[in-house]
Amino acid sequence: MAEKKIGEVILEVKNISLAFGGVKALTDISFDVREHEIRAIIGPNGAGKSSMLNCINGVYQPQQGAISLRGRSFERMNSRLRLRTMAEMGVARTFQNLALFKGMSVLDNIMTGRNLHMKRNLLWQALRWGPAEREENEQREKVERIIDFLEIQAFRKTPVGRLSYGLQKRVDLGRALAMEPQVLLLDEPMAGMNVEEKQDMCRFILDVNDEFGCTIVLIEHDMGVVMDISDRVVVLDYGKKIGDGTPAEVRRNDDVISAYLGTSH
Amino acid sequence: MSNENILLNVNGIEVIYNHVILVLKGVSLQVKEGAVVALLGGNGAGKTTTLRAVSNLLAGERGAVTKGSIELRGERIEKLSTAEMVGRGVIQVMEGRHCFAHLSIEENLMTGAYTRKDGKAAVAATLEKVYNYFPRLKTRSKSQAAYTSGGEQQMCAIGRALMANPKMVLLDEPSMGLAPQIVEEVFEIVKDLNQREGVTFLLAEQNTNMALRYADYGYILENGRVVMDGAAAALRENEDVKEFYLGMGGGDRKSFKDVKSYKRRKRWLA
Amino acid sequence: AEQFFPVLVFRTGAYAPNGTPWANGYVDYLKLVNARGGMNGVKITFEECETGYATDRSVECYERLKGKGGGATLVQPLSTGATFALTEKAPGDKIPLVTAGYGRSESADGGVFKWNFPLLGTYWVAADVLLQHIAKKEGGWDKLKGKKIALVYHDSPYGKEPIPLLQERSKLHGFELQLLPVTAPGVEQKATWLQVRQSKPDYTLLWGWGVMNSTALKEAQATGYPREKMYGVWWAGAEPDVKDVGDGAKGYSAVTIQHGAEPNAKVVQDILKEVHAKGQGTGPKDEVGQVLYMRGLLSAMLGVEGVKRAQERFGKGKHMDGDQVRWGLENLALDQKKLDALGLAGVMRPVSTSCVDHMGSSWARVHSWDGKQWNFTSDWYQADDSIIKPMVKATAERYATEKKLTRRTPEDCQS
Amino acid sequence: MFYRENGQFKTSYRADSQIFPIRQDQIAIALLLLIAFVLVPLFASEYLFRAILIPFLILSLAALGLNVLVGYCGQISLGTGAFMAVGAYAAYNFHVRIEGMPLIASLLLGGLCATVVGVLFGIPSLRIKGLYLAVATLAAQFFCDWAFLRIKWFTHDSPSGNVSVSGLQIMAYSIESPVQKYLFCLSFVALFALLTKNLVRSAIGREWMAMRDMDVAAAVIGIRPVYAKLSAFAVSSFIVGVAGGLWGFVHLSSWEPAAFSIDRSFQLLFMVIIGGLGSVMGSFFGAAFIIILPIVLAQIPHWFGLPIQTETASHLEFMIFGALIVFFLIVEPHGIARLWSTAKEKLRLWPFPH
Amino acid sequence: MGPFLEILFGGLMTGMLYSLIALGFVLIYKASGVFNFAQGAMVLFAALAMARFAEWIPKYSGIANPIVVNVLAFAGAFVVMIGVAWSIERLVLSRLVNQEGITLLMATLGVTYFLEGLGQTLFGSDIYKIDVGMPKDPIFLLEKTFEGGLLVNKEDLYAALIAAAMVALLALFFQKTATGRALRAVADDHQAAQSIGIPLSTIWVIVWSVAGFVALVAGVIWGSKLGVQFSLSLVALKALPVVILGGLTSVPGAIIGGLVIGVGEKLSEVYVGPLLGGGIEIWFAYVLALLFLLFRPQGMFGEKIIDRV
Ligand SMILES: Nc1ncnc2c1ncn2[C@@H]1O[C@H](COP(=O)(O)OP(=O)(O)OP(=O)(O)O)[C@@H](O)[C@H]1O
Ligand SMILES: Nc1ncnc2c1ncn2[C@@H]1O[C@H](COP(=O)(O)OP(=O)(O)OP(=O)(O)O)[C@@H](O)[C@H]1O
Ligand SMILES: [Mg+2]
Ligand SMILES: [Mg+2]
């Protein structure tokens, strides 16, 4: 396999702190993510991994520190605008607790991911004629490719609420992919999958990463996956960063071993 | 299998959701008293549905058992309510956590003891036990469940079920979202309760490796049918199981990075 | 031949206590007529339709019944809202609308409102008579100067109807008019009555319907406002309005639309004898002759008399169509002799309508509640035409211009 | 057997995303339109038009509008009556104050006024959610009720607050007879239903539904809550406003504010729930259920000549109606539209289940 | 000053009565996540039962002592309400477990129609009287300080006291007992509550019975104020802004909300109303609630709306 080209720093997290009332979810965290990289975040439960994603993504506003994406930072935006700008800059994510649109079909769920790319206004849409229809069909085609890939063709028109948990997670991923993201934030995408399914998913993440040059931030508890596919790993524990480096380095780190990995790995 | 100590006997059940969606197409399985039985299978195979059928949680999903029978210690239980099942010591840990969002972690755990009749002291003791199993819960005991992390909620859901002092636990993907150490911990708890208190377990798991390590017996479900069953040890040695569920085609564990192509069809002939 | 009377009623819901006795009286009278052989031999058929006092249900009832039994003779919408809606439909269907004691005040002008018959009196009549009564009590119109009169009214077109007249009178006589709207249905009136207590009006007029009336009386009691100074419109002066207030309503008065509670009237005795005694009565026996029962009864009577009058012209014993009934209604001539024959001696005064005057009478009395029953406490008053007539005309003209209607010609009146 | 999509292959996404992708459905809907536009006008009685079909059509339209808001965007509204009232009174003012204003223009302008008011009262929805939002819309309801009673200007100085219109015309073609009124309403309804269906299956519709199902996730994928919610309020109150205009102009011709009271708001809300939230078809089912069923129930004793008193009959009607609501919900909590599609799904499998 | 105090006081009293009805809503919402549209119909049904029993008992049994009659009638009406609660659980709720709030709301609408029809069939649709010996005439306080004295209505005062007592009791119940906790759990997630063995049916029968009791008390108080007839069911509408302002899930919220709305609408009607032509109290209550919600979207004491991914 050709050495993959890791680029400049695309996302930089500097001295982030986040607390909810008395609970310190994150304390003074800094790390960076380079273009085309697969960056994993690991750590025990409640370490602050999901909170970290929420900060990057703009759902939470950290009390201290700064996050910059391609050199732009977002602290001073209000939360609505922040989320929108993030999406426009090509950040997409999946959620740990399913956050699908329960009443919509699989197809519609994934189509929402393409909404940013759809330009026709309300009146055109009401008429659904000519350009509006063409646009809709173009987007549909892209979405169908994702559906194909995720092997959920059979459920295309099923309301997602009726799918099993694992299938719902796939749809969640599909929706994020549909945004054609440049940075993809994945919060435990493989929870609830068996090994074979995980293998598929890994292959896919690698492909997205290779072919589209998509940068990926991945939270995952399966050490096998993390060690195999990530380029660099951040380790969090109780809101603090206790390790950062290549999988091999992290694996040797004593703090990491005692806090998270235990001895069996 | 001798009949006396069969705790749960599921006999050829069919389950239909919404009057039209046929999901289980004749599933039969048996769980012996004091056993740990694993239920394996890919996404959408019907594991959760099977567990729901046993604990009678289908109605809320607009599903119904349309064929077959389910017996607990020889008693037909299809008509019982979930509460009555809990009364008989059978409790389910639902997939996807389902904590009571507005209640604190401790209140969540205490509701688990709602059916207990053996006094406050005994409940307090169990609470202590659960906190011992999951120290993380203790530190978060006063926060609202909705504002705890995914893993913490998962521990809460498991702990809540343990609070009822069950005889049999239906665990639906207990390891989901838990850190490896905690996963190990959970399975140790299963083993511990099983061996010391004789609690029976039926667990649906994706972490096949773990599940088969701790289980006595396993069933593999695909497409709403049982496609294979056997003692855990035997399953672990089965080539197909190895390839599809343990990721060890050809003997060794493959690196996730080296898997070449996705989209391989499952080869179970239903 | 048969003549079909649709009966729009409300026997359920919030207004049932008031709607039921009215309906009983209406139906009992129709039965009485039939028991006596009908209208010159023409039997009356009828069908009740429950409206629940809702306009859209009323419209549905109207549409359902208007074509039955050879065509509806006339319709009594029994609600102001429904009257408004049906006023637009009746001309097309050629069905007279009889709205005895309610409906739009300007519809007394038959020159514009060809199909509306607010017989016996409109809200302007009621308001005018009440003021006359008050003035008389005070010792003359001039004594009203500087006095304060409050109007506690149902906040709807119904409750707002009397306002123009009251304003007119207040300009004329120099009393102050305080307007206190009560939001429907009127179950909560504390603020209103605290305002009354604060501003201490010399008199309070009550323009309510249904539960609003008894609530008003109870709040008046609770805030210590003397019931003797309270005067209600005729829809606030019946048994259901005071029954459960009992002694608390003692001294309260209301204008009546001619009749009051008439347990001793001959027609009531007849109904008891010829209908109820035969087991055909519609409601409980002991409510026969109560105020709202009588109102229903008289409404039916007016309709029947209208048909009979039409028969006089177009042929006795025949079925009358809408146009003919309309002619009958606008040529009513119920003199004392006729009234006596109908068993209505002492119940009401003569009524005579014309093409322009669709009201027929503007006489009214006042009765008061003594804790047990309603008793007349005044003589007859006649509303002041010099005030009402121009108001009716002006408002009706406005309606006509808006609708691009032309006033009926004398020839049209003959048809 | 008859209802199969076997053999009907879609070769383009365009074909697959038609409103009725299955041929049998297309035929059915064409038949329905044919009946509605041609057969009904030929054969229905005046009673049917005036008392049932016209109110049914207009309230279906209002329900459709409400469904956009509640069913698609998930914002509970109890102010529908108010938005209808705004539509009706605004249309009335355009109609009487501006000489020569075409009828359709009055109605549409009325709808636009309702849009403005709807958006105004929709602003709190950016902060308030769920049942709590009901309060904002209730405020709209009671405030408008009050304003149309109290502010004389709105009612063209009619002292009682009652207004009336007559002589409806489109380009010298008068709309007086029941059939004309029916066709007029039907055209509005059919057109709006089509446009609404297009909207809800386009990007904006997906935005609405996304807001409804999970607003945070929707914001994360770049949907602007302000735009999504307010556009739902706008579209919804526009349709509702036009329906209000039709209700006043075509059905009642003369009305008081009580015609658009809180009861109407509840009635419409119930229509969309029982009919099916988030379903265009459901609005029609719901309107039919809530309007037509009680009327039918009320007439049953007459049909069979049962000598039941009016009172008893209507109490029974209440009880049966209530019981039917519960019954339908138990059979299908998502409303009649879902029941319908489940039935179709079953039919698709018939006679070989599964 | 005098009039102002009177109005303030009057507002407080009215507010207490609103709270009493709001309480019924809160109870059921808190315990099952159902917004019970039928609360008004239940108030009517209970009051009708009570009024008619109080009429029938002397007639058919000859008991004349009004206290005994009222107590018997009250007990009878309570039994009827338990029956209603049981039937609702059996026939409606148990079949709609785990459905969305809006479906359940709709189901309670069905119940509303049914109860209204049944109530009028069984008990009649006339006006009936409940006479539990509430004093009707006003008393005047501090006649020295204020001209004409401060008007206080004894009936309202008693009613307010009863309402306060009930609220206090229920608040304790929810916060302090295991059942209270279970009820909250049920409201959060029917299915999860079932899965740990909370018997939904028993819980619901209990809660609806308690709500029936609250409805009965409200019915008796409002009925003795307004007379028992159909309009009683409309009073429930007045409790709507109260529940929402106080917070759908808070028992104390119902009471504070009631007081705020009561006082707010009375003061506004008297002092602002005349400027606008009157009749503003109805929308004023809603605008008040709305403004408040803009600052606190969950009402005064409601549980925070969970909003998290
Ligand atoms: N409530 C429901 N209504 C309709 N269909 C359902 C419902 N729940 C599950 N299904 C369908 O039943 C099938 C089996 O689902 P089930 O949840 O039992 O799978 P599972 O084995 O637990 O999968 P996973 O590993 O993804 O949790 C799936 O195809 C799913 O779409
Ligand atoms: N919105 C919030 N309000 C209060 N506390 C919160 C909130 N979000 C997260 N927390 C707390 O912050 C800590 C970190 O949570 P986070 O969800 O980031 O953990 P995590 O690393 O993703 O854990 P897991 O692996 O279990 O998902 C937890 O203790 C959690 O309870
Ligand atoms: Mg997490
Ligand atoms: Mg599952």
mmCIF file of N, CA, C and O in Angstrom, chain A residues 71-111:
data_model
loop_
_atom_site.group_PDB
_atom_site.id
_atom_site.type_symbol
_atom_site.label_atom_id
_atom_site.label_comp_id
_atom_site.label_asym_id
_atom_site.label_seq_id
_atom_site.Cartn_x
_atom_site.Cartn_y
_atom_site.Cartn_z
ATOM 1 N N GLY A 71 -7.618 27.066 10.750
ATOM 2 C CA GLY A 71 -7.208 28.385 11.193
ATOM 3 C C GLY A 71 -8.334 29.301 11.628
ATOM 4 O O GLY A 71 -8.100 30.378 12.149
ATOM 5 N N ARG A 72 -9.574 28.835 11.438
ATOM 6 C CA ARG A 72 -10.695 29.693 11.831
ATOM 7 C C ARG A 72 -11.207 29.249 13.183
ATOM 8 O O ARG A 72 -11.300 28.063 13.461
ATOM 9 N N SER A 73 -11.536 30.187 14.028
ATOM 10 C CA SER A 73 -12.088 29.729 15.297
ATOM 11 C C SER A 73 -13.473 30.324 15.514
ATOM 12 O O SER A 73 -13.854 31.298 14.884
ATOM 13 N N PHE A 74 -14.223 29.685 16.414
ATOM 14 C CA PHE A 74 -15.675 29.877 16.421
ATOM 15 C C PHE A 74 -16.243 30.306 17.758
ATOM 16 O O PHE A 74 -17.433 30.257 17.962
ATOM 17 N N GLU A 75 -15.366 30.697 18.652
ATOM 18 C CA GLU A 75 -15.869 30.957 20.014
ATOM 19 C C GLU A 75 -16.962 32.001 20.038
ATOM 20 O O GLU A 75 -17.892 31.918 20.799
ATOM 21 N N ARG A 76 -16.780 33.016 19.228
ATOM 22 C CA ARG A 76 -17.673 34.145 19.415
ATOM 23 C C ARG A 76 -19.006 34.012 18.673
ATOM 24 O O ARG A 76 -19.845 34.868 18.765
ATOM 25 N N MET A 77 -19.157 32.910 17.990
ATOM 26 C CA MET A 77 -20.448 32.743 17.306
ATOM 27 C C MET A 77 -21.498 32.227 18.276
ATOM 28 O O MET A 77 -21.179 31.531 19.224
ATOM 29 N N ASN A 78 -22.753 32.563 18.018
ATOM 30 C CA ASN A 78 -23.779 31.927 18.840
ATOM 31 C C ASN A 78 -23.964 30.494 18.358
ATOM 32 O O ASN A 78 -23.516 30.119 17.274
ATOM 33 N N SER A 79 -24.590 29.696 19.191
ATOM 34 C CA SER A 79 -24.494 28.257 18.951
ATOM 35 C C SER A 79 -25.169 27.848 17.637
ATOM 36 O O SER A 79 -24.707 26.950 16.954
ATOM 37 N N ARG A 80 -26.261 28.534 17.298
ATOM 38 C CA ARG A 80 -26.943 28.160 16.057
ATOM 39 C C ARG A 80 -26.049 28.385 14.851
ATOM 40 O O ARG A 80 -25.893 27.518 13.986
ATOM 41 N N LEU A 81 -25.445 29.549 14.842
ATOM 42 C CA LEU A 81 -24.622 29.914 13.711
ATOM 43 C C LEU A 81 -23.396 29.015 13.643
ATOM 44 O O LEU A 81 -22.950 28.589 12.571
ATOM 45 N N ARG A 82 -22.886 28.673 14.846
ATOM 46 C CA ARG A 82 -21.687 27.848 14.918
ATOM 47 C C ARG A 82 -21.934 26.491 14.266
ATOM 48 O O ARG A 82 -21.156 26.019 13.446
ATOM 49 N N LEU A 83 -23.079 25.901 14.636
ATOM 50 C CA LEU A 83 -23.376 24.577 14.084
ATOM 51 C C LEU A 83 -23.504 24.639 12.571
ATOM 52 O O LEU A 83 -23.011 23.784 11.846
ATOM 53 N N ARG A 84 -24.156 25.665 12.131
ATOM 54 C CA ARG A 84 -24.365 25.796 10.702
ATOM 55 C C ARG A 84 -23.028 25.990 9.975
ATOM 56 O O ARG A 84 -22.752 25.344 8.964
ATOM 57 N N THR A 85 -22.192 26.863 10.523
ATOM 58 C CA THR A 85 -20.913 27.120 9.864
ATOM 59 C C THR A 85 -20.068 25.855 9.827
ATOM 60 O O THR A 85 -19.424 25.549 8.815
ATOM 61 N N MET A 86 -20.081 25.141 10.927
ATOM 62 C CA MET A 86 -19.340 23.881 10.972
ATOM 63 C C MET A 86 -19.787 22.951 9.852
ATOM 64 O O MET A 86 -18.971 22.369 9.141
ATOM 65 N N ALA A 87 -21.092 22.835 9.740
ATOM 66 C CA ALA A 87 -21.612 21.941 8.706
ATOM 67 C C ALA A 87 -21.167 22.431 7.336
ATOM 68 O O ALA A 87 -20.772 21.638 6.473
ATOM 69 N N GLU A 88 -21.208 23.731 7.151
ATOM 70 C CA GLU A 88 -20.828 24.266 5.848
ATOM 71 C C GLU A 88 -19.348 24.054 5.565
ATOM 72 O O GLU A 88 -18.933 23.898 4.417
ATOM 73 N N MET A 89 -18.550 24.040 6.639
ATOM 74 C CA MET A 89 -17.126 23.822 6.423
ATOM 75 C C MET A 89 -16.779 22.356 6.282
ATOM 76 O O MET A 89 -15.607 21.984 6.220
ATOM 77 N N GLY A 90 -17.798 21.521 6.262
ATOM 78 C CA GLY A 90 -17.546 20.122 5.960
ATOM 79 C C GLY A 90 -17.242 19.254 7.169
ATOM 80 O O GLY A 90 -16.510 18.286 7.079
ATOM 81 N N VAL A 91 -17.806 19.601 8.303
ATOM 82 C CA VAL A 91 -17.657 18.727 9.462
ATOM 83 C C VAL A 91 -18.949 17.939 9.626
ATOM 84 O O VAL A 91 -20.022 18.514 9.673
ATOM 85 N N ALA A 92 -18.812 16.638 9.687
ATOM 86 C CA ALA A 92 -19.995 15.809 9.888
ATOM 87 C C ALA A 92 -19.722 14.881 11.042
ATOM 88 O O ALA A 92 -18.581 14.625 11.380
ATOM 89 N N ARG A 93 -20.793 14.380 11.645
ATOM 90 C CA ARG A 93 -20.529 13.469 12.763
ATOM 91 C C ARG A 93 -21.626 12.444 12.952
ATOM 92 O O ARG A 93 -22.729 12.568 12.426
ATOM 93 N N THR A 94 -21.269 11.416 13.699
ATOM 94 C CA THR A 94 -22.280 10.460 14.142
ATOM 95 C C THR A 94 -22.376 10.574 15.647
ATOM 96 O O THR A 94 -21.524 11.164 16.285
ATOM 97 N N PHE A 95 -23.451 10.006 16.180
ATOM 98 C CA PHE A 95 -23.714 10.189 17.602
ATOM 99 C C PHE A 95 -23.622 8.864 18.337
ATOM 100 O O PHE A 95 -23.915 7.804 17.793
ATOM 101 N N GLN A 96 -23.227 8.988 19.603
ATOM 102 C CA GLN A 96 -23.122 7.768 20.390
ATOM 103 C C GLN A 96 -24.499 7.210 20.713
ATOM 104 O O GLN A 96 -24.773 6.040 20.515
ATOM 105 N N ASN A 97 -25.362 8.092 21.253
ATOM 106 C CA ASN A 97 -26.741 7.678 21.433
ATOM 107 C C ASN A 97 -27.455 8.044 20.150
ATOM 108 O O ASN A 97 -27.381 9.170 19.711
ATOM 109 N N LEU A 98 -28.144 7.095 19.613
ATOM 110 C CA LEU A 98 -28.745 7.326 18.300
ATOM 111 C C LEU A 98 -29.456 8.664 18.235
ATOM 112 O O LEU A 98 -30.234 9.010 19.101
ATOM 113 N N ALA A 99 -29.164 9.416 17.234
ATOM 114 C CA ALA A 99 -29.849 10.702 17.067
ATOM 115 C C ALA A 99 -30.408 10.763 15.659
ATOM 116 O O ALA A 99 -30.211 11.729 14.938
ATOM 117 N N LEU A 100 -31.115 9.702 15.304
ATOM 118 C CA LEU A 100 -31.710 9.687 13.965
ATOM 119 C C LEU A 100 -33.066 10.371 13.987
ATOM 120 O O LEU A 100 -33.638 10.593 15.042
ATOM 121 N N PHE A 101 -33.545 10.659 12.819
ATOM 122 C CA PHE A 101 -34.884 11.225 12.719
ATOM 123 C C PHE A 101 -35.860 10.059 12.649
ATOM 124 O O PHE A 101 -36.125 9.498 11.592
ATOM 125 N N LYS A 102 -36.404 9.727 13.785
ATOM 126 C CA LYS A 102 -37.121 8.470 13.966
ATOM 127 C C LYS A 102 -38.308 8.268 13.046
ATOM 128 O O LYS A 102 -38.597 7.156 12.635
ATOM 129 N N GLY A 103 -38.984 9.348 12.742
ATOM 130 C CA GLY A 103 -40.199 9.186 11.955
ATOM 131 C C GLY A 103 -39.947 9.124 10.459
ATOM 132 O O GLY A 103 -40.869 8.932 9.674
ATOM 133 N N MET A 104 -38.694 9.313 10.058
ATOM 134 C CA MET A 104 -38.428 9.369 8.623
ATOM 135 C C MET A 104 -37.851 8.050 8.133
ATOM 136 O O MET A 104 -37.249 7.301 8.881
ATOM 137 N N SER A 105 -37.995 7.823 6.843
ATOM 138 C CA SER A 105 -37.465 6.594 6.286
ATOM 139 C C SER A 105 -35.942 6.680 6.218
ATOM 140 O O SER A 105 -35.362 7.749 6.356
ATOM 141 N N VAL A 106 -35.330 5.554 5.992
ATOM 142 C CA VAL A 106 -33.879 5.497 5.880
ATOM 143 C C VAL A 106 -33.411 6.451 4.777
ATOM 144 O O VAL A 106 -32.486 7.243 4.959
ATOM 145 N N LEU A 107 -34.099 6.374 3.656
ATOM 146 C CA LEU A 107 -33.727 7.212 2.526
ATOM 147 C C LEU A 107 -33.777 8.699 2.900
ATOM 148 O O LEU A 107 -32.839 9.449 2.661
ATOM 149 N N ASP A 108 -34.872 9.096 3.520
ATOM 150 C CA ASP A 108 -35.019 10.505 3.885
ATOM 151 C C ASP A 108 -33.971 10.931 4.897
ATOM 152 O O ASP A 108 -33.442 12.036 4.835
ATOM 153 N N ASN A 109 -33.689 10.037 5.839
ATOM 154 C CA ASN A 109 -32.665 10.366 6.824
ATOM 155 C C ASN A 109 -31.349 10.698 6.148
ATOM 156 O O ASN A 109 -30.680 11.664 6.490
ATOM 157 N N ILE A 110 -30.990 9.869 5.208
ATOM 158 C CA ILE A 110 -29.696 10.098 4.565
ATOM 159 C C ILE A 110 -29.788 11.315 3.647
ATOM 160 O O ILE A 110 -28.840 12.084 3.528
ATOM 161 N N MET A 111 -30.942 11.491 3.040
ATOM 162 C CA MET A 111 -31.117 12.666 2.179
ATOM 163 C C MET A 111 -30.932 13.970 2.964
ATOM 164 O O MET A 111 -30.447 14.967 2.413
#
